[in-house]
Every structure is written in C-alpha cells, then in structure tokens.
C-alpha cells in the first residue's frame, strides 16, 4: 500500500471556523481523501499555527522545519508528501514578505526531496499546495494575528510557489483556484470547501502516483 503524508497547519488538521473544534474524518479534506483513495494510506500531520521555519514568540512548538525530518523518518517509507504551509507565516508578528514566506516553504520542499524517506531510500514524490487566500475582515480585537497586509501577502503567494516548484521539479496545486476561506474568520475553510479540496487533491494524487 502506498503511503501519503499530509504535512500542514490548521487547514490540514481540520479546524472548524464556526467553533474552533476539529472537523471529523468524514468532513476534513484529509479524511475525505482517505475515503476516496482506500488503496492508499493517508497520514494526517496537521498542526494549528504551524509555520514553515519560523519560531513563534507567542505559541511555542510551531516551527515546521524542526519537526519535519523526525516526522519523515518516523513515517517512512513515503511515496508522496503533500506540503501545505504559508498561512501562519502571513501573521503580522512575523512581518514577512510573500518572497520570505515562499522561501521558507521552499526550504522545507528541499528537505523533503533530499530526505531519502521514499521507497528504497530514494526521494518521495512531493506535492506543494498553496493555501487559499486569507480574507480576514474582523475587528483587530477578534484576532490580532492577521490584518489587511496579511491578506495581500497571501494573494501574492501562488505565483511565488509556482515559480519555486517549477524550479525544483515537484508537483504543485494552487488551492486559491479551488477553495475559499470562511466568511466567519477569513482564515479557515468551511466543510463544503474541504470537500472541494479533497476532490482536487484526489485527482492530483492519482495523476502523480498512477
């Protein structure tokens, strides 16, 4: 059975924008992907607040780079790694440009491709996914982590991701063309959007691993 690791943040974990609880496996996109592809093992590795490689001064243990290699090693062999990060890197406290965010995700992509965690110690296939656009519109006291600049940075990411994935020769999926963030918080996806993502990822996985 081929094994697929989904490494991401709260939109991979399945954070429900209505109440903050976790969508169940019949609702979050990773669970739906497992149902749609029973011939594969889908390994869920989402963490709320995870960044690519930035230490969060408010929330600890969110640096994706620090956990990535141990995760790849413990879950190997992996036929495919799906990497979706960048949303939390747009938080105001990091003050990053879109180029900074993309460079961080690119660094993780390089680590995956050089990890030897694929079959027979080779590189796994890699699918990098650009998250849906942020659409944060709430008052600052609701969530001080994002602002209008965060929204703008997120809108600049698809072109940056497309460029570096093309240079690295890995697969790419722009989720801003597939799904939208919830009107409730402008950060996370509602259940119907998880369904759209699952369908798009399923088609991409079949294309990559067929």
mmCIF file of C-alpha atoms in Angstrom:
data_model
loop_
_atom_site.group_PDB
_atom_site.id
_atom_site.type_symbol
_atom_site.label_atom_id
_atom_site.label_comp_id
_atom_site.label_asym_id
_atom_site.label_seq_id
_atom_site.Cartn_x
_atom_site.Cartn_y
_atom_site.Cartn_z
ATOM 1 C CA UNK A 1 0.000 0.000 0.000
ATOM 2 C CA UNK A 2 1.407 3.402 -0.980
ATOM 3 C CA UNK A 3 1.746 5.924 1.830
ATOM 4 C CA UNK A 4 0.984 9.649 1.621
ATOM 5 C CA UNK A 5 1.954 12.181 4.303
ATOM 6 C CA UNK A 6 -0.103 15.392 4.536
ATOM 7 C CA UNK A 7 2.063 17.961 6.347
ATOM 8 C CA UNK A 8 0.362 21.251 7.094
ATOM 9 C CA UNK A 9 -1.299 23.600 9.563
ATOM 10 C CA UNK A 10 -4.844 24.061 10.897
ATOM 11 C CA UNK A 11 -6.425 23.721 7.453
ATOM 12 C CA UNK A 12 -4.857 20.259 7.274
ATOM 13 C CA UNK A 13 -5.744 19.485 10.896
ATOM 14 C CA UNK A 14 -9.358 20.380 10.117
ATOM 15 C CA UNK A 15 -10.031 23.475 12.232
ATOM 16 C CA UNK A 16 -13.735 24.380 12.061
ATOM 17 C CA UNK A 17 -14.125 28.180 11.763
ATOM 18 C CA UNK A 18 -17.526 28.158 13.445
ATOM 19 C CA UNK A 19 -16.387 26.924 16.855
ATOM 20 C CA UNK A 20 -12.693 26.027 16.668
ATOM 21 C CA UNK A 21 -13.293 22.321 17.120
ATOM 22 C CA UNK A 22 -11.914 19.766 14.688
ATOM 23 C CA UNK A 23 -13.949 18.571 11.723
ATOM 24 C CA UNK A 24 -14.341 14.791 11.854
ATOM 25 C CA UNK A 25 -12.761 12.406 9.360
ATOM 26 C CA UNK A 26 -15.891 12.496 7.201
ATOM 27 C CA UNK A 27 -15.551 16.279 6.821
ATOM 28 C CA UNK A 28 -11.892 17.364 6.821
ATOM 29 C CA UNK A 29 -10.141 17.046 3.470
ATOM 30 C CA UNK A 30 -7.568 14.528 4.651
ATOM 31 C CA UNK A 31 -10.281 12.203 5.929
ATOM 32 C CA UNK A 32 -12.279 12.585 2.740
ATOM 33 C CA UNK A 33 -9.128 11.853 0.761
ATOM 34 C CA UNK A 34 -8.674 8.594 2.667
ATOM 35 C CA UNK A 35 -12.270 7.590 1.902
ATOM 36 C CA UNK A 36 -11.789 8.446 -1.769
ATOM 37 C CA UNK A 37 -8.459 6.603 -2.059
ATOM 38 C CA UNK A 38 -8.741 3.450 0.075
ATOM 39 C CA UNK A 39 -5.849 1.911 -1.864
ATOM 40 C CA UNK A 40 -3.511 4.455 -0.233
ATOM 41 C CA UNK A 41 -2.645 5.165 3.411
ATOM 42 C CA UNK A 42 -3.254 8.851 4.184
ATOM 43 C CA UNK A 43 -1.181 10.071 7.141
ATOM 44 C CA UNK A 44 -2.543 13.275 8.686
ATOM 45 C CA UNK A 45 0.074 15.640 10.108
ATOM 46 C CA UNK A 46 -1.637 18.983 10.623
ATOM 47 C CA UNK A 47 -0.834 21.356 13.483
ATOM 48 C CA UNK A 48 -2.686 24.547 14.364
ATOM 49 C CA UNK A 49 -0.410 27.556 13.968
ATOM 50 C CA UNK A 50 2.405 25.701 12.195
ATOM 51 C CA UNK A 51 4.815 27.864 10.194
ATOM 52 C CA UNK A 52 7.402 26.762 7.679
ATOM 53 C CA UNK A 53 10.510 27.604 9.689
ATOM 54 C CA UNK A 54 9.701 30.497 11.984
ATOM 55 C CA UNK A 55 9.758 30.295 15.782
ATOM 56 C CA UNK A 56 6.550 31.793 17.134
ATOM 57 C CA UNK A 57 7.219 34.137 20.087
ATOM 58 C CA UNK A 58 3.667 33.626 21.379
ATOM 59 C CA UNK A 59 2.884 29.998 20.526
ATOM 60 C CA UNK A 60 5.684 27.501 21.014
ATOM 61 C CA UNK A 61 6.474 24.364 19.008
ATOM 62 C CA UNK A 62 5.078 25.703 15.712
ATOM 63 C CA UNK A 63 8.278 25.633 13.648
ATOM 64 C CA UNK A 64 7.606 23.134 10.860
ATOM 65 C CA UNK A 65 11.262 22.677 9.973
ATOM 66 C CA UNK A 66 12.136 21.400 13.441
ATOM 67 C CA UNK A 67 9.520 18.647 13.273
ATOM 68 C CA UNK A 68 9.682 17.780 9.585
ATOM 69 C CA UNK A 69 12.728 15.492 9.479
ATOM 70 C CA UNK A 70 11.718 13.451 12.574
ATOM 71 C CA UNK A 71 8.232 13.148 11.084
ATOM 72 C CA UNK A 72 9.540 11.982 7.708
ATOM 73 C CA UNK A 73 11.812 9.468 9.420
ATOM 74 C CA UNK A 74 9.108 8.026 11.663
ATOM 75 C CA UNK A 75 6.595 7.730 8.828
ATOM 76 C CA UNK A 76 8.945 6.403 6.140
ATOM 77 C CA UNK A 77 8.788 4.940 3.608
ATOM 78 C CA UNK A 78 6.598 7.570 1.968
ATOM 79 C CA UNK A 79 5.562 7.511 -1.669
ATOM 80 C CA UNK A 80 4.232 11.078 -1.623
ATOM 81 C CA UNK A 81 4.458 14.060 0.705
ATOM 82 C CA UNK A 82 1.799 16.758 0.430
ATOM 83 C CA UNK A 83 3.079 20.053 1.853
ATOM 84 C CA UNK A 84 0.651 22.898 2.537
ATOM 85 C CA UNK A 85 2.030 25.749 4.636
ATOM 86 C CA UNK A 86 2.199 29.536 4.425
ATOM 87 C CA UNK A 87 -0.981 30.783 6.085
ATOM 88 C CA UNK A 88 0.526 31.295 9.542
ATOM 89 C CA UNK A 89 3.685 32.771 8.034
ATOM 90 C CA UNK A 90 1.446 35.707 6.978
ATOM 91 C CA UNK A 91 0.778 36.671 10.605
ATOM 92 C CA UNK A 92 1.580 40.253 11.471
ATOM 93 C CA UNK A 93 4.114 39.332 14.162
ATOM 94 C CA UNK A 94 6.445 37.760 11.593
ATOM 95 C CA UNK A 95 6.334 40.791 9.230
ATOM 96 C CA UNK A 96 7.298 38.607 6.258
ATOM 97 C CA UNK A 97 7.006 39.402 2.575
ATOM 98 C CA UNK A 98 5.498 36.891 0.159
ATOM 99 C CA UNK A 99 9.028 36.112 -1.016
ATOM 100 C CA UNK A 100 10.032 35.337 2.583
ATOM 101 C CA UNK A 101 7.062 33.008 3.011
ATOM 102 C CA UNK A 102 7.719 31.197 -0.258
ATOM 103 C CA UNK A 103 11.423 30.851 0.584
ATOM 104 C CA UNK A 104 10.523 29.172 3.867
ATOM 105 C CA UNK A 105 8.231 26.667 2.193
ATOM 106 C CA UNK A 106 10.845 26.087 -0.495
ATOM 107 C CA UNK A 107 13.378 25.203 2.190
ATOM 108 C CA UNK A 108 11.031 22.514 3.521
ATOM 109 C CA UNK A 109 10.466 21.234 -0.010
ATOM 110 C CA UNK A 110 14.231 20.884 -0.443
ATOM 111 C CA UNK A 111 14.480 18.955 2.825
ATOM 112 C CA UNK A 112 11.751 16.562 1.716
ATOM 113 C CA UNK A 113 13.359 15.956 -1.662
ATOM 114 C CA UNK A 114 16.723 15.283 -0.005
ATOM 115 C CA UNK A 115 15.359 13.214 2.876
ATOM 116 C CA UNK A 116 15.621 9.711 1.437
ATOM 117 C CA UNK A 117 12.322 8.853 3.125
ATOM 118 C CA UNK A 118 10.837 7.411 -0.068
ATOM 119 C CA UNK A 119 10.798 3.761 -1.117
ATOM 120 C CA UNK A 120 14.244 2.107 -1.114
ATOM 121 C CA UNK A 121 15.793 5.192 0.458
ATOM 122 C CA UNK A 122 15.011 7.386 -2.526
ATOM 123 C CA UNK A 123 13.238 10.743 -2.547
ATOM 124 C CA UNK A 124 9.458 10.687 -2.209
ATOM 125 C CA UNK A 125 7.295 12.469 -4.724
ATOM 126 C CA UNK A 126 6.319 15.916 -3.498
ATOM 127 C CA UNK A 127 3.133 17.914 -3.997
ATOM 128 C CA UNK A 128 3.314 21.513 -2.756
ATOM 129 C CA UNK A 129 -0.066 23.178 -2.269
ATOM 130 C CA UNK A 130 -0.526 26.929 -1.928
ATOM 131 C CA UNK A 131 -3.221 27.676 0.687
ATOM 132 C CA UNK A 132 -6.464 29.500 -0.135
ATOM 133 C CA UNK A 133 -6.278 33.284 0.125
ATOM 134 C CA UNK A 134 -6.694 34.876 3.523
ATOM 135 C CA UNK A 135 -9.752 37.098 3.695
ATOM 136 C CA UNK A 136 -9.504 38.475 7.208
ATOM 137 C CA UNK A 137 -12.073 41.219 7.824
ATOM 138 C CA UNK A 138 -12.808 41.090 11.556
ATOM 139 C CA UNK A 139 -12.032 43.778 14.079
ATOM 140 C CA UNK A 140 -8.462 43.701 15.438
ATOM 141 C CA UNK A 141 -9.581 42.588 18.893
ATOM 142 C CA UNK A 142 -11.038 39.391 17.380
ATOM 143 C CA UNK A 143 -7.700 38.092 16.136
ATOM 144 C CA UNK A 144 -4.653 40.331 16.236
ATOM 145 C CA UNK A 145 -2.550 37.805 14.305
ATOM 146 C CA UNK A 146 -3.742 38.894 10.848
ATOM 147 C CA UNK A 147 -4.579 42.145 9.091
ATOM 148 C CA UNK A 148 -5.088 43.573 5.590
ATOM 149 C CA UNK A 149 -1.394 43.208 4.839
ATOM 150 C CA UNK A 150 -1.652 39.507 5.678
ATOM 151 C CA UNK A 151 -4.415 39.212 3.107
ATOM 152 C CA UNK A 152 -2.267 40.891 0.470
ATOM 153 C CA UNK A 153 0.778 38.722 1.195
ATOM 154 C CA UNK A 154 -1.356 35.590 0.833
ATOM 155 C CA UNK A 155 -2.569 36.767 -2.578
ATOM 156 C CA UNK A 156 0.997 37.060 -3.796
ATOM 157 C CA UNK A 157 1.919 33.501 -2.823
ATOM 158 C CA UNK A 158 0.560 31.438 -5.761
ATOM 159 C CA UNK A 159 2.981 32.949 -8.282
ATOM 160 C CA UNK A 160 5.904 32.523 -5.871
ATOM 161 C CA UNK A 161 5.021 28.886 -5.168
ATOM 162 C CA UNK A 162 4.526 28.155 -8.866
ATOM 163 C CA UNK A 163 7.996 29.512 -9.589
ATOM 164 C CA UNK A 164 9.933 27.539 -6.986
ATOM 165 C CA UNK A 165 8.056 24.261 -7.563
ATOM 166 C CA UNK A 166 8.815 24.580 -11.262
ATOM 167 C CA UNK A 167 12.486 25.119 -10.435
ATOM 168 C CA UNK A 168 12.565 22.126 -8.085
ATOM 169 C CA UNK A 169 10.637 19.892 -10.475
ATOM 170 C CA UNK A 170 7.957 18.913 -7.957
ATOM 171 C CA UNK A 171 4.194 18.940 -8.362
ATOM 172 C CA UNK A 172 2.077 21.974 -7.498
ATOM 173 C CA UNK A 173 -1.570 22.725 -6.758
ATOM 174 C CA UNK A 174 -2.896 26.247 -6.169
ATOM 175 C CA UNK A 175 -5.805 25.916 -3.742
ATOM 176 C CA UNK A 176 -6.781 29.555 -4.238
ATOM 177 C CA UNK A 177 -8.263 28.312 -7.516
ATOM 178 C CA UNK A 178 -10.157 25.547 -5.710
ATOM 179 C CA UNK A 179 -11.436 26.827 -2.367
ATOM 180 C CA UNK A 180 -12.082 29.963 -0.321
ATOM 181 C CA UNK A 181 -11.683 30.712 3.368
ATOM 182 C CA UNK A 182 -14.739 31.060 5.564
ATOM 183 C CA UNK A 183 -16.623 34.328 5.984
ATOM 184 C CA UNK A 184 -16.607 33.523 9.698
ATOM 185 C CA UNK A 185 -12.882 34.160 10.139
ATOM 186 C CA UNK A 186 -11.267 34.541 6.700
ATOM 187 C CA UNK A 187 -8.566 32.049 7.714
ATOM 188 C CA UNK A 188 -10.004 28.538 7.785
ATOM 189 C CA UNK A 189 -12.172 26.546 5.391
ATOM 190 C CA UNK A 190 -15.796 25.561 5.883
ATOM 191 C CA UNK A 191 -16.908 21.973 5.385
ATOM 192 C CA UNK A 192 -18.003 22.464 1.771
ATOM 193 C CA UNK A 193 -14.553 23.833 0.908
ATOM 194 C CA UNK A 194 -12.828 20.829 2.491
ATOM 195 C CA UNK A 195 -14.872 18.697 0.113
ATOM 196 C CA UNK A 196 -13.647 20.720 -2.884
ATOM 197 C CA UNK A 197 -10.052 20.428 -1.728
ATOM 198 C CA UNK A 198 -10.356 16.674 -1.216
ATOM 199 C CA UNK A 199 -11.643 16.218 -4.756
ATOM 200 C CA UNK A 200 -8.887 18.347 -6.289
ATOM 201 C CA UNK A 201 -6.167 16.602 -4.269
ATOM 202 C CA UNK A 202 -7.560 13.176 -5.164
ATOM 203 C CA UNK A 203 -7.259 13.932 -8.869
ATOM 204 C CA UNK A 204 -3.732 15.269 -8.376
ATOM 205 C CA UNK A 205 -2.647 12.234 -6.351
ATOM 206 C CA UNK A 206 -3.944 9.850 -8.999
ATOM 207 C CA UNK A 207 -2.078 11.844 -11.635
ATOM 208 C CA UNK A 208 1.168 11.678 -9.638
ATOM 209 C CA UNK A 209 1.089 8.069 -8.432
ATOM 210 C CA UNK A 210 -0.844 6.275 -11.171
#
